[in-house]
mmCIF file of C-alpha atoms in Angstrom:
data_model
loop_
_atom_site.group_PDB
_atom_site.id
_atom_site.type_symbol
_atom_site.label_atom_id
_atom_site.label_comp_id
_atom_site.label_asym_id
_atom_site.label_seq_id
_atom_site.Cartn_x
_atom_site.Cartn_y
_atom_site.Cartn_z
ATOM 1 C CA MET A 23 -9.600 11.510 -21.645
ATOM 2 C CA SER A 24 -12.022 11.787 -24.761
ATOM 3 C CA SER A 25 -14.896 14.335 -24.324
ATOM 4 C CA THR A 26 -17.233 11.468 -26.215
ATOM 5 C CA VAL A 27 -19.429 9.687 -23.935
ATOM 6 C CA THR A 28 -20.983 6.610 -24.939
ATOM 7 C CA GLY A 29 -22.621 3.826 -23.171
ATOM 8 C CA ILE A 30 -22.065 5.089 -19.723
ATOM 9 C CA THR A 31 -24.405 4.934 -16.472
ATOM 10 C CA PRO A 32 -26.183 7.464 -14.992
ATOM 11 C CA SER A 33 -23.954 8.585 -12.106
ATOM 12 C CA SER A 34 -20.725 8.916 -14.747
ATOM 13 C CA GLU A 35 -23.065 10.808 -17.066
ATOM 14 C CA ILE A 36 -24.253 13.313 -14.410
ATOM 15 C CA TRP A 37 -20.449 13.646 -13.363
ATOM 16 C CA GLN A 38 -19.433 14.270 -17.192
ATOM 17 C CA MET A 39 -21.902 17.076 -17.124
ATOM 18 C CA ASN A 40 -20.807 18.676 -14.152
ATOM 19 C CA LYS A 41 -17.048 18.432 -15.519
ATOM 20 C CA ARG A 42 -18.131 20.457 -18.581
ATOM 21 C CA VAL A 43 -19.295 23.427 -16.100
ATOM 22 C CA GLY A 44 -16.599 22.761 -13.877
ATOM 23 C CA LEU A 45 -18.447 21.377 -10.773
ATOM 24 C CA SER A 46 -17.298 18.771 -8.455
ATOM 25 C CA MET A 47 -17.792 15.261 -8.795
ATOM 26 C CA PRO A 48 -21.133 14.220 -7.710
ATOM 27 C CA GLU A 49 -22.084 11.590 -5.165
ATOM 28 C CA PRO A 50 -22.670 8.693 -5.246
ATOM 29 C CA ILE A 51 -20.389 7.719 -8.194
ATOM 30 C CA GLN A 52 -19.590 4.377 -9.522
ATOM 31 C CA ILE A 53 -16.210 3.232 -8.849
ATOM 32 C CA ALA A 54 -13.893 0.376 -9.882
ATOM 33 C CA PHE A 55 -10.679 -1.091 -8.618
ATOM 34 C CA PHE A 56 -8.227 -2.917 -10.895
ATOM 35 C CA THR A 57 -6.119 -4.977 -8.580
ATOM 36 C CA GLY A 58 -5.071 -8.529 -7.243
ATOM 37 C CA LEU A 59 -6.369 -9.754 -4.319
ATOM 38 C CA GLY A 60 -3.809 -11.786 -2.711
ATOM 39 C CA GLN A 61 -1.951 -11.087 0.451
ATOM 40 C CA GLY A 62 -0.149 -7.761 -0.180
ATOM 41 C CA GLY A 63 -1.112 -4.511 1.325
ATOM 42 C CA ALA A 64 -2.206 -3.241 -1.753
ATOM 43 C CA ALA A 65 -5.254 -5.635 -1.721
ATOM 44 C CA LYS A 66 -5.875 -5.051 1.988
ATOM 45 C CA GLN A 67 -6.072 -1.082 1.085
ATOM 46 C CA VAL A 68 -8.417 -1.749 -1.908
ATOM 47 C CA VAL A 69 -10.987 -4.011 0.186
ATOM 48 C CA GLU A 70 -10.982 -1.664 3.101
ATOM 49 C CA THR A 71 -11.336 1.153 0.588
ATOM 50 C CA ALA A 72 -14.032 -0.342 -1.156
ATOM 51 C CA HIS A 73 -15.986 -0.958 2.088
ATOM 52 C CA LEU A 74 -15.802 2.520 3.108
ATOM 53 C CA LEU A 75 -16.803 3.907 -0.289
ATOM 54 C CA ALA A 76 -19.685 1.421 -0.261
ATOM 55 C CA ALA A 77 -20.852 2.522 3.310
ATOM 56 C CA ARG A 78 -21.055 6.202 2.005
ATOM 57 C CA GLY A 79 -23.335 5.126 -0.818
ATOM 58 C CA HIS A 80 -21.131 4.407 -3.744
ATOM 59 C CA ARG A 81 -21.274 1.868 -6.019
ATOM 60 C CA VAL A 82 -17.975 -0.202 -6.185
ATOM 61 C CA GLN A 83 -16.426 -2.797 -8.258
ATOM 62 C CA ILE A 84 -13.306 -4.887 -8.013
ATOM 63 C CA MET A 85 -12.045 -6.027 -11.040
ATOM 64 C CA THR A 86 -9.175 -8.553 -10.512
ATOM 65 C CA TYR A 87 -7.235 -11.173 -12.431
ATOM 66 C CA ASN A 88 -6.553 -13.739 -9.579
ATOM 67 C CA ARG A 89 -9.690 -14.220 -7.747
ATOM 68 C CA HIS A 90 -8.882 -17.490 -6.681
ATOM 69 C CA LYS A 91 -5.787 -16.129 -4.678
ATOM 70 C CA SER A 92 -8.346 -14.040 -2.589
ATOM 71 C CA PHE A 93 -7.245 -13.467 0.943
ATOM 72 C CA TYR A 94 -9.170 -10.591 2.569
ATOM 73 C CA LYS A 95 -13.175 -11.238 2.915
ATOM 74 C CA VAL A 96 -14.967 -8.793 0.554
ATOM 75 C CA ASN A 97 -18.420 -7.838 1.725
ATOM 76 C CA ALA A 98 -21.403 -8.958 -0.601
ATOM 77 C CA GLU A 99 -22.539 -5.409 -1.905
ATOM 78 C CA ILE A 100 -19.269 -4.930 -3.766
ATOM 79 C CA GLU A 101 -19.087 -6.325 -7.189
ATOM 80 C CA ILE A 102 -16.107 -8.677 -8.160
ATOM 81 C CA ILE A 103 -15.558 -8.597 -11.703
ATOM 82 C CA ASP A 104 -13.112 -11.980 -12.640
ATOM 83 C CA LEU A 105 -10.650 -11.008 -15.314
ATOM 84 C CA GLN A 106 -9.622 -14.496 -15.740
ATOM 85 C CA GLY A 107 -5.958 -13.249 -15.997
ATOM 86 C CA GLN A 108 -4.494 -16.346 -14.314
ATOM 87 C CA SER A 109 -4.318 -19.231 -17.052
ATOM 88 C CA ARG A 110 -2.033 -21.256 -14.912
ATOM 89 C CA ILE A 111 -0.178 -22.183 -18.036
ATOM 90 C CA LEU A 112 1.226 -19.184 -19.635
ATOM 91 C CA PRO A 113 3.642 -16.923 -17.747
ATOM 92 C CA GLU A 114 1.966 -14.499 -15.438
ATOM 93 C CA PRO A 115 3.199 -11.110 -17.277
ATOM 94 C CA ILE A 116 1.615 -12.570 -20.259
ATOM 95 C CA ASP A 117 -1.427 -13.267 -18.713
ATOM 96 C CA LYS A 118 -1.868 -9.870 -17.286
ATOM 97 C CA MET A 119 -1.607 -8.627 -20.738
ATOM 98 C CA PHE A 120 -4.709 -10.593 -21.766
ATOM 99 C CA ALA A 121 -6.363 -9.489 -18.580
ATOM 100 C CA VAL A 122 -5.819 -5.861 -20.161
ATOM 101 C CA ILE A 123 -7.960 -6.919 -22.907
ATOM 102 C CA ARG A 124 -10.770 -7.832 -20.523
ATOM 103 C CA LEU A 125 -10.443 -5.134 -18.225
ATOM 104 C CA SER A 126 -10.922 -2.562 -21.379
ATOM 105 C CA ARG A 127 -13.967 -4.765 -22.213
ATOM 106 C CA ALA A 128 -15.406 -4.549 -18.513
ATOM 107 C CA VAL A 129 -14.847 -0.723 -18.375
ATOM 108 C CA ARG A 130 -17.045 -0.213 -21.439
ATOM 109 C CA THR A 131 -19.471 -2.739 -20.228
ATOM 110 C CA SER A 132 -20.264 -1.788 -16.508
ATOM 111 C CA ALA A 133 -19.222 2.037 -17.279
ATOM 112 C CA PRO A 134 -17.570 3.290 -13.982
ATOM 113 C CA ALA A 135 -17.041 6.774 -13.516
ATOM 114 C CA VAL A 136 -13.595 6.030 -12.070
ATOM 115 C CA VAL A 137 -11.212 3.076 -12.400
ATOM 116 C CA ILE A 138 -8.135 3.082 -9.838
ATOM 117 C CA SER A 139 -5.165 0.670 -10.214
ATOM 118 C CA TYR A 140 -2.918 -0.646 -7.409
ATOM 119 C CA THR A 141 0.742 -1.548 -7.942
ATOM 120 C CA THR A 142 3.239 -0.377 -10.121
ATOM 121 C CA MET A 143 2.717 -2.959 -12.871
ATOM 122 C CA LEU A 144 -1.222 -2.805 -13.127
ATOM 123 C CA ASN A 145 -0.638 1.068 -13.448
ATOM 124 C CA VAL A 146 1.387 -0.047 -16.698
ATOM 125 C CA LEU A 147 -1.428 -2.139 -17.744
ATOM 126 C CA LEU A 148 -4.191 0.433 -16.919
ATOM 127 C CA GLY A 149 -2.090 3.297 -18.892
ATOM 128 C CA LEU A 150 -1.825 0.880 -21.729
ATOM 129 C CA ALA A 151 -5.427 0.446 -21.734
ATOM 130 C CA GLY A 152 -6.108 3.960 -21.573
ATOM 131 C CA ARG A 153 -3.427 4.706 -24.483
ATOM 132 C CA CYS A 154 -5.078 2.415 -27.104
ATOM 133 C CA LEU A 155 -8.446 0.366 -25.850
ATOM 134 C CA LEU A 156 -10.064 3.202 -23.787
ATOM 135 C CA ARG A 157 -9.376 6.453 -25.488
ATOM 136 C CA GLN A 158 -12.933 7.133 -26.406
ATOM 137 C CA HIS A 159 -14.169 6.163 -22.965
ATOM 138 C CA SER A 160 -15.140 8.514 -20.127
ATOM 139 C CA ALA A 161 -14.154 6.685 -17.221
ATOM 140 C CA LEU A 162 -11.364 8.611 -14.988
ATOM 141 C CA LEU A 163 -8.202 6.172 -14.858
ATOM 142 C CA ILE A 164 -6.125 6.819 -11.742
ATOM 143 C CA GLY A 165 -2.679 4.974 -10.808
ATOM 144 C CA SER A 166 -1.370 4.191 -7.470
ATOM 145 C CA ASP A 167 2.465 4.057 -7.520
ATOM 146 C CA ARG A 168 3.197 3.039 -3.982
ATOM 147 C CA ASN A 169 6.680 1.958 -3.281
ATOM 148 C CA SER A 170 8.751 2.347 -6.798
ATOM 149 C CA VAL A 171 11.529 4.319 -5.477
ATOM 150 C CA MET A 172 14.016 1.570 -5.272
ATOM 151 C CA ARG A 173 13.134 0.653 -8.981
ATOM 152 C CA TYR A 174 13.331 4.065 -10.197
ATOM 153 C CA ASN A 175 16.668 4.837 -8.495
ATOM 154 C CA ASN A 176 18.470 1.286 -10.155
ATOM 155 C CA SER A 177 16.469 1.384 -13.827
ATOM 156 C CA GLN A 178 16.541 3.900 -16.373
ATOM 157 C CA LEU A 179 14.796 1.612 -18.426
ATOM 158 C CA TRP A 180 11.924 1.324 -15.659
ATOM 159 C CA ILE A 181 11.582 5.107 -15.843
ATOM 160 C CA TRP A 182 10.886 5.265 -19.535
ATOM 161 C CA ILE A 183 8.356 2.495 -19.285
ATOM 162 C CA CYS A 184 6.381 4.192 -16.285
ATOM 163 C CA ARG A 185 6.918 7.530 -18.088
ATOM 164 C CA PHE A 186 5.597 6.455 -21.461
ATOM 165 C CA PHE A 187 2.604 4.283 -19.902
ATOM 166 C CA TYR A 188 1.416 6.633 -17.170
ATOM 167 C CA ARG A 189 0.383 9.061 -19.805
ATOM 168 C CA GLY A 190 -2.756 7.033 -20.249
ATOM 169 C CA LEU A 191 -3.754 7.835 -16.923
ATOM 170 C CA ASP A 192 -5.785 10.616 -15.690
ATOM 171 C CA GLY A 193 -3.945 11.079 -12.396
ATOM 172 C CA ILE A 194 -1.516 9.497 -10.340
ATOM 173 C CA PHE A 195 -1.258 9.055 -6.338
ATOM 174 C CA SER A 196 1.059 7.918 -3.814
ATOM 175 C CA ASN A 197 1.105 7.061 0.001
ATOM 176 C CA SER A 198 4.596 7.459 -0.175
ATOM 177 C CA GLN A 199 6.234 11.396 -0.313
ATOM 178 C CA SER A 200 9.391 10.138 -1.751
ATOM 179 C CA THR A 201 7.528 8.264 -4.393
ATOM 180 C CA TRP A 202 5.227 11.329 -5.037
ATOM 181 C CA HIS A 203 8.249 13.531 -5.404
ATOM 182 C CA ASN A 204 9.573 11.047 -8.024
ATOM 183 C CA LEU A 205 6.435 11.164 -10.131
ATOM 184 C CA HIS A 206 7.217 14.963 -10.547
ATOM 185 C CA ALA A 207 11.241 14.645 -10.721
ATOM 186 C CA LEU A 208 11.590 11.270 -12.678
ATOM 187 C CA LEU A 209 8.388 10.499 -14.363
ATOM 188 C CA GLN A 210 7.672 14.414 -15.378
ATOM 189 C CA ILE A 211 3.972 14.234 -14.263
ATOM 190 C CA PRO A 212 2.422 17.525 -14.127
ATOM 191 C CA PRO A 213 1.758 18.549 -10.476
ATOM 192 C CA GLU A 214 -2.064 18.741 -11.181
ATOM 193 C CA LYS A 215 -1.841 15.171 -12.184
ATOM 194 C CA THR A 216 -0.529 13.598 -9.082
ATOM 195 C CA HIS A 217 -1.648 13.377 -5.318
ATOM 196 C CA TYR A 218 -0.337 12.191 -1.864
ATOM 197 C CA LEU A 219 -2.776 9.980 -0.166
ATOM 198 C CA ALA A 220 -1.805 8.179 2.897
ATOM 199 C CA ASN A 221 -3.365 4.813 3.635
ATOM 200 C CA LEU A 222 -6.725 4.151 5.343
ATOM 201 C CA LEU A 223 -6.291 3.117 8.717
ATOM 202 C CA ASP A 224 -9.340 1.659 11.043
ATOM 203 C CA THR A 225 -8.292 3.530 14.090
ATOM 204 C CA GLU A 226 -11.445 1.660 16.180
ATOM 205 C CA TYR A 227 -10.283 -1.771 15.477
ATOM 206 C CA PHE A 228 -6.238 -0.903 15.630
ATOM 207 C CA CYS A 229 -6.369 0.481 19.042
ATOM 208 C CA PRO A 230 -4.198 -0.072 22.333
ATOM 209 C CA SER A 231 -4.735 -3.472 24.158
ATOM 210 C CA PRO A 232 -7.942 -2.908 26.820
ATOM 211 C CA GLU A 233 -5.371 -4.279 29.398
ATOM 212 C CA ARG A 234 -1.747 -4.355 28.578
ATOM 213 C CA PRO A 235 -0.374 -8.053 29.156
ATOM 214 C CA VAL A 236 1.784 -8.578 32.278
ATOM 215 C CA LYS A 237 5.156 -10.214 31.052
ATOM 216 C CA THR A 238 5.260 -13.753 32.599
ATOM 217 C CA ASN A 239 8.520 -14.816 31.102
ATOM 218 C CA LYS A 240 11.799 -13.366 30.263
ATOM 219 C CA ILE A 241 11.636 -14.055 26.729
ATOM 220 C CA TRP A 242 11.321 -10.648 24.727
ATOM 221 C CA GLU A 243 9.115 -11.104 21.575
ATOM 222 C CA ILE A 244 9.830 -9.181 18.724
ATOM 223 C CA LEU A 245 7.435 -9.254 15.893
ATOM 224 C CA VAL A 246 8.297 -8.627 12.461
ATOM 225 C CA PRO A 247 5.304 -8.137 10.417
ATOM 226 C CA ALA A 248 5.918 -8.399 6.626
ATOM 227 C CA ARG A 249 5.767 -11.215 4.070
ATOM 228 C CA ILE A 250 9.279 -12.496 3.274
ATOM 229 C CA THR A 251 10.999 -10.703 0.698
ATOM 230 C CA ALA A 252 14.365 -9.402 -0.385
ATOM 231 C CA GLN A 253 12.603 -5.490 0.138
ATOM 232 C CA LYS A 254 11.378 -6.554 3.643
ATOM 233 C CA ASN A 255 14.905 -7.537 4.256
ATOM 234 C CA GLN A 256 14.089 -10.622 7.130
ATOM 235 C CA LYS A 257 17.968 -11.679 6.296
ATOM 236 C CA ILE A 258 19.549 -8.906 8.804
ATOM 237 C CA LEU A 259 17.345 -10.594 11.440
ATOM 238 C CA ILE A 260 20.586 -13.397 11.358
ATOM 239 C CA PRO A 261 23.274 -11.286 12.553
ATOM 240 C CA VAL A 262 20.884 -9.001 14.855
ATOM 241 C CA ALA A 263 20.118 -12.511 16.472
ATOM 242 C CA LEU A 264 23.472 -13.321 16.754
ATOM 243 C CA GLU A 265 24.476 -10.027 18.053
ATOM 244 C CA LEU A 266 21.840 -10.252 20.805
ATOM 245 C CA ARG A 267 22.624 -13.768 21.660
ATOM 246 C CA GLN A 268 26.205 -12.855 22.221
ATOM 247 C CA LYS A 269 25.140 -10.237 24.597
ATOM 248 C CA GLY A 270 22.721 -12.427 26.666
ATOM 249 C CA ILE A 271 19.399 -11.376 25.704
ATOM 250 C CA ASP A 272 16.503 -14.153 25.873
ATOM 251 C CA PHE A 273 14.572 -13.060 22.883
ATOM 252 C CA ARG A 274 12.431 -14.314 19.870
ATOM 253 C CA PHE A 275 11.885 -13.036 16.517
ATOM 254 C CA VAL A 276 8.115 -13.555 15.488
ATOM 255 C CA LEU A 277 7.895 -13.255 11.768
ATOM 256 C CA ALA A 278 3.831 -12.555 10.574
ATOM 257 C CA GLY A 279 3.615 -12.418 6.768
ATOM 258 C CA LEU A 280 3.222 -14.562 3.741
ATOM 259 C CA HIS A 281 6.090 -17.004 2.979
ATOM 260 C CA THR A 282 7.349 -16.189 -0.488
ATOM 261 C CA GLN A 283 9.974 -18.133 -2.290
ATOM 262 C CA PRO A 284 13.088 -18.257 -2.490
ATOM 263 C CA PHE A 285 13.221 -15.962 0.219
ATOM 264 C CA THR A 286 11.615 -18.187 2.902
ATOM 265 C CA SER A 287 13.601 -21.029 2.001
ATOM 266 C CA GLU A 288 16.791 -19.204 2.328
ATOM 267 C CA LEU A 289 16.064 -17.473 5.352
ATOM 268 C CA LEU A 290 14.953 -21.043 6.807
ATOM 269 C CA ALA A 291 18.684 -22.170 5.976
ATOM 270 C CA MET A 292 20.455 -19.195 7.464
ATOM 271 C CA ILE A 293 18.427 -19.828 10.556
ATOM 272 C CA GLN A 294 19.510 -23.341 10.571
ATOM 273 C CA ASP A 295 23.212 -22.943 9.777
ATOM 274 C CA ASN A 296 23.617 -20.536 12.684
ATOM 275 C CA HIS A 297 21.476 -22.826 14.741
ATOM 276 C CA LEU A 298 18.635 -20.067 15.654
ATOM 277 C CA GLN A 299 15.791 -22.408 15.573
ATOM 278 C CA GLU A 300 14.702 -21.217 19.101
ATOM 279 C CA SER A 301 15.133 -17.762 18.419
ATOM 280 C CA PHE A 302 12.685 -17.792 15.187
ATOM 281 C CA ALA A 303 8.956 -18.277 14.993
ATOM 282 C CA LEU A 304 7.659 -17.990 11.417
ATOM 283 C CA LEU A 305 3.783 -17.965 11.482
ATOM 284 C CA GLY A 306 2.796 -17.031 7.945
ATOM 285 C CA GLN A 307 0.150 -14.607 6.891
ATOM 286 C CA GLN A 308 -2.334 -13.799 9.922
ATOM 287 C CA GLU A 309 -5.670 -12.797 9.636
ATOM 288 C CA ASP A 310 -5.875 -11.069 13.381
ATOM 289 C CA ILE A 311 -2.499 -9.245 13.544
ATOM 290 C CA ARG A 312 -3.991 -7.194 16.127
ATOM 291 C CA GLN A 313 -3.210 -9.577 19.052
ATOM 292 C CA LEU A 314 0.074 -10.132 17.575
ATOM 293 C CA TYR A 315 0.741 -6.200 18.185
ATOM 294 C CA TRP A 316 -1.049 -6.321 21.742
ATOM 295 C CA HIS A 317 1.188 -9.021 22.816
ATOM 296 C CA SER A 318 4.659 -8.162 21.130
ATOM 297 C CA ASP A 319 7.315 -6.268 23.190
ATOM 298 C CA LEU A 320 8.590 -4.506 19.794
ATOM 299 C CA VAL A 321 7.703 -4.451 16.719
ATOM 300 C CA PHE A 322 10.820 -4.261 14.128
ATOM 301 C CA MET A 323 10.500 -3.510 10.328
ATOM 302 C CA PRO A 324 13.693 -3.546 8.706
ATOM 303 C CA SER A 325 12.919 -2.882 5.070
ATOM 304 C CA LEU A 326 14.982 -1.526 2.292
ATOM 305 C CA TYR A 327 12.356 0.649 0.758
ATOM 306 C CA GLU A 328 8.515 0.987 1.358
ATOM 307 C CA GLY A 329 5.831 3.170 0.485
ATOM 308 C CA LEU A 330 3.333 3.973 3.500
ATOM 309 C CA SER A 331 3.308 0.445 5.290
ATOM 310 C CA ASN A 332 0.095 -0.778 6.549
ATOM 311 C CA SER A 333 1.860 -2.440 9.475
ATOM 312 C CA LEU A 334 3.756 0.529 10.544
ATOM 313 C CA ILE A 335 0.523 2.610 11.191
ATOM 314 C CA GLU A 336 -1.396 -0.347 12.340
ATOM 315 C CA ALA A 337 1.121 -1.277 15.159
ATOM 316 C CA MET A 338 1.521 2.543 15.829
ATOM 317 C CA ALA A 339 -2.646 2.689 16.309
ATOM 318 C CA CYS A 340 -2.068 -0.063 18.819
ATOM 319 C CA GLU A 341 0.330 1.756 20.749
ATOM 320 C CA SER A 342 3.439 -0.602 20.047
ATOM 321 C CA LEU A 343 7.034 0.186 20.420
ATOM 322 C CA VAL A 344 7.979 0.164 16.665
ATOM 323 C CA LEU A 345 11.751 0.265 15.557
ATOM 324 C CA CYS A 346 12.343 0.913 11.875
ATOM 325 C CA SER A 347 15.151 0.971 9.331
ATOM 326 C CA ASP A 348 16.044 4.967 8.863
ATOM 327 C CA ILE A 349 14.890 5.026 5.193
ATOM 328 C CA PRO A 350 13.136 7.818 4.162
ATOM 329 C CA GLU A 351 9.713 6.487 3.752
ATOM 330 C CA PHE A 352 9.843 5.373 7.500
ATOM 331 C CA SER A 353 11.407 8.627 8.439
ATOM 332 C CA GLU A 354 8.369 10.579 7.252
ATOM 333 C CA HIS A 355 6.522 9.279 9.770
ATOM 334 C CA ILE A 356 8.935 8.126 12.910
ATOM 335 C CA ARG A 357 10.531 10.855 15.037
ATOM 336 C CA ASP A 358 13.211 8.883 16.630
ATOM 337 C CA THR A 359 12.669 8.272 20.229
ATOM 338 C CA GLN A 360 9.361 10.603 20.425
ATOM 339 C CA ASN A 361 6.713 8.192 18.551
ATOM 340 C CA GLY A 362 8.959 5.464 17.760
ATOM 341 C CA TYR A 363 12.736 4.559 16.900
ATOM 342 C CA LEU A 364 15.016 4.510 13.892
ATOM 343 C CA VAL A 365 18.108 2.741 12.872
ATOM 344 C CA ASP A 366 20.706 2.363 10.368
ATOM 345 C CA ILE A 367 19.801 -0.855 8.788
ATOM 346 C CA ASN A 368 23.318 -1.785 7.726
ATOM 347 C CA GLN A 369 24.640 -2.217 11.336
ATOM 348 C CA PRO A 370 23.662 -5.527 13.029
ATOM 349 C CA ALA A 371 25.660 -4.253 16.177
ATOM 350 C CA ALA A 372 23.856 -1.077 16.367
ATOM 351 C CA ILE A 373 20.485 -2.511 16.021
ATOM 352 C CA GLY A 374 21.240 -5.080 18.832
ATOM 353 C CA ASP A 375 22.075 -2.323 20.989
ATOM 354 C CA LYS A 376 18.959 -0.281 19.995
ATOM 355 C CA ILE A 377 16.859 -3.140 20.633
ATOM 356 C CA ILE A 378 18.644 -3.728 24.033
ATOM 357 C CA ALA A 379 18.187 0.161 25.281
ATOM 358 C CA ILE A 380 14.478 -0.004 23.960
ATOM 359 C CA LEU A 381 13.349 -3.235 25.710
ATOM 360 C CA HIS A 382 15.165 -2.065 29.191
ATOM 361 C CA GLN A 383 13.869 1.770 28.982
ATOM 362 C CA GLU A 384 11.997 3.116 31.721
ATOM 363 C CA ARG A 385 8.268 2.211 31.485
ATOM 364 C CA SER A 386 7.132 5.809 31.752
ATOM 365 C CA THR A 387 9.292 6.545 28.968
ATOM 366 C CA ALA A 388 8.002 3.830 26.852
ATOM 367 C CA ASP A 389 4.423 4.921 27.718
ATOM 368 C CA GLN A 390 5.073 8.139 26.128
ATOM 369 C CA VAL A 391 6.228 6.778 23.132
ATOM 370 C CA ARG A 392 3.400 4.595 22.885
ATOM 371 C CA SER A 393 1.167 7.302 23.381
ATOM 372 C CA GLN A 394 2.660 9.671 20.641
ATOM 373 C CA ALA A 395 2.690 7.000 18.428
ATOM 374 C CA ARG A 396 -0.790 6.422 18.272
ATOM 375 C CA GLN A 397 -1.167 10.361 18.137
ATOM 376 C CA SER A 398 0.598 10.291 15.188
ATOM 377 C CA VAL A 399 -1.499 8.110 12.907
ATOM 378 C CA LEU A 400 -5.008 9.193 14.141
ATOM 379 C CA PRO A 401 -5.230 11.357 11.056
ATOM 380 C CA TYR A 402 -5.363 8.161 8.690
ATOM 381 C CA GLY A 403 -8.843 7.390 10.254
ATOM 382 C CA PRO A 404 -11.933 6.652 7.802
ATOM 383 C CA GLN A 405 -13.297 10.312 7.941
ATOM 384 C CA THR A 406 -10.224 11.962 7.246
ATOM 385 C CA TYR A 407 -9.256 9.494 4.552
ATOM 386 C CA TYR A 408 -12.641 9.635 2.660
ATOM 387 C CA GLN A 409 -12.322 13.488 2.336
ATOM 388 C CA HIS A 410 -8.883 13.212 1.015
ATOM 389 C CA PHE A 411 -9.872 10.596 -1.292
ATOM 390 C CA MET A 412 -13.220 12.273 -2.466
ATOM 391 C CA SER A 413 -10.681 15.648 -2.832
ATOM 392 C CA MET A 414 -8.369 13.694 -4.777
ATOM 393 C CA LEU A 415 -11.032 12.627 -7.478
ATOM 394 C CA ASP A 416 -12.053 15.909 -8.058
ATOM 395 C CA GLN A 417 -8.522 17.135 -8.522
ATOM 396 C CA PHE A 418 -7.882 14.631 -11.093
ATOM 397 C CA SER A 419 -11.420 15.384 -12.951
ATOM 398 C CA GLN A 420 -10.616 18.669 -13.222
ATOM 399 C CA ALA A 421 -7.126 18.201 -14.529
ATOM 400 C CA SER A 422 -8.780 16.126 -16.956
ATOM 401 C CA LEU A 423 -11.231 18.721 -18.020
ATOM 402 C CA SER A 424 -8.343 21.129 -18.568
ATOM 403 C CA ALA A 425 -6.316 18.720 -20.675
ATOM 404 C CA GLY A 426 -9.256 17.981 -22.929
ATOM 405 C CA HIS A 427 -9.950 21.717 -23.415
ATOM 406 C CA SER A 428 -6.367 22.240 -24.030
ATOM 407 C CA GLN A 429 -6.378 19.638 -26.592
ATOM 408 C CA SER A 430 -9.678 20.941 -28.247
ATOM 409 C CA THR A 431 -8.155 24.262 -28.376
ATOM 410 C CA ARG A 432 -5.091 23.145 -30.343
ATOM 411 C CA LYS A 433 -7.159 20.891 -32.447
ATOM 412 C CA SER A 434 -9.455 24.145 -33.549
ATOM 413 C CA THR A 435 -6.350 26.620 -34.245
#
């Protein structure tokens, strides 16, 4: 970040003065989020964080390239800046590249103190802006790398790309301990420029059902709350369903999440080929997922890789029984048989047996697991999240100040 300050707002000017004498970031400040507004978990986190920050008196903007795809309601006090990065003619990656130019112009014009991008691809684009178009601007540029572990493990090229462009950012944070570790180990980002920040969770809204419904039928409802993609691994449900049917279990997998292609069509074909239509319900994206948490007998999350899943902590806050694949990202939060359940996702027979064992356990045992699940995620509530968020901004501003001082020293010598 350059020490040259031009055309900035009063809040960021005060912040720059504080940075020069080593003081913490003042409040309130102007914060901009660079993100899509579709139906993904990142967009949900952006909107909820924006609302929290605005409620604390900060001026908040959302700079987005796909406003027409907005799914989550944004309160009126949040300013939305449309970067118009969706021509619907050019390929989406090229559209986004043009959005970088408009992003840089928007940052220079509105002069936020902080710009935060969500999703790895947008981090790359913001890093590009930081290395080229925003080099002389005072905004603190921050990326959020949420679930790139699989990409890093499988692609040396992707590591090089992120390593190069992330150098245009002042800090990177992650909601996954595994990804946070990769920021050091694989991308070689200095520790002072990285931060672990768990997701924001509305622990008042996502709460136990006021009255747990009495089961009136013999069909077990198993909720799978995720968009249908290869990452979320809904295809494993087919062999698991066959295992459960073979063992005489009456059940239904309830899939609540965005239908993406070609994955949804492939899944529907597999359901039909195996005559499992009565055992599946594909509901699409739900605005009030809480009702499904309350009325499901089990929440199943078979993902191949994750960051910190919104659905996981929401379900736990609602005291749902949660069964997850035993990937590191879930194992960070689930202690098997204590606050949830873990299973080897490559073993359909073992998954079926685990589901049966969970559904037939003593109610007192299940209630203990439910209670521990909620206790595990209460630290993700708004007050704690806000404190950690502001602490992260202070950390990155101090790291940026130190880096600028080191560069000035090298130039003078």
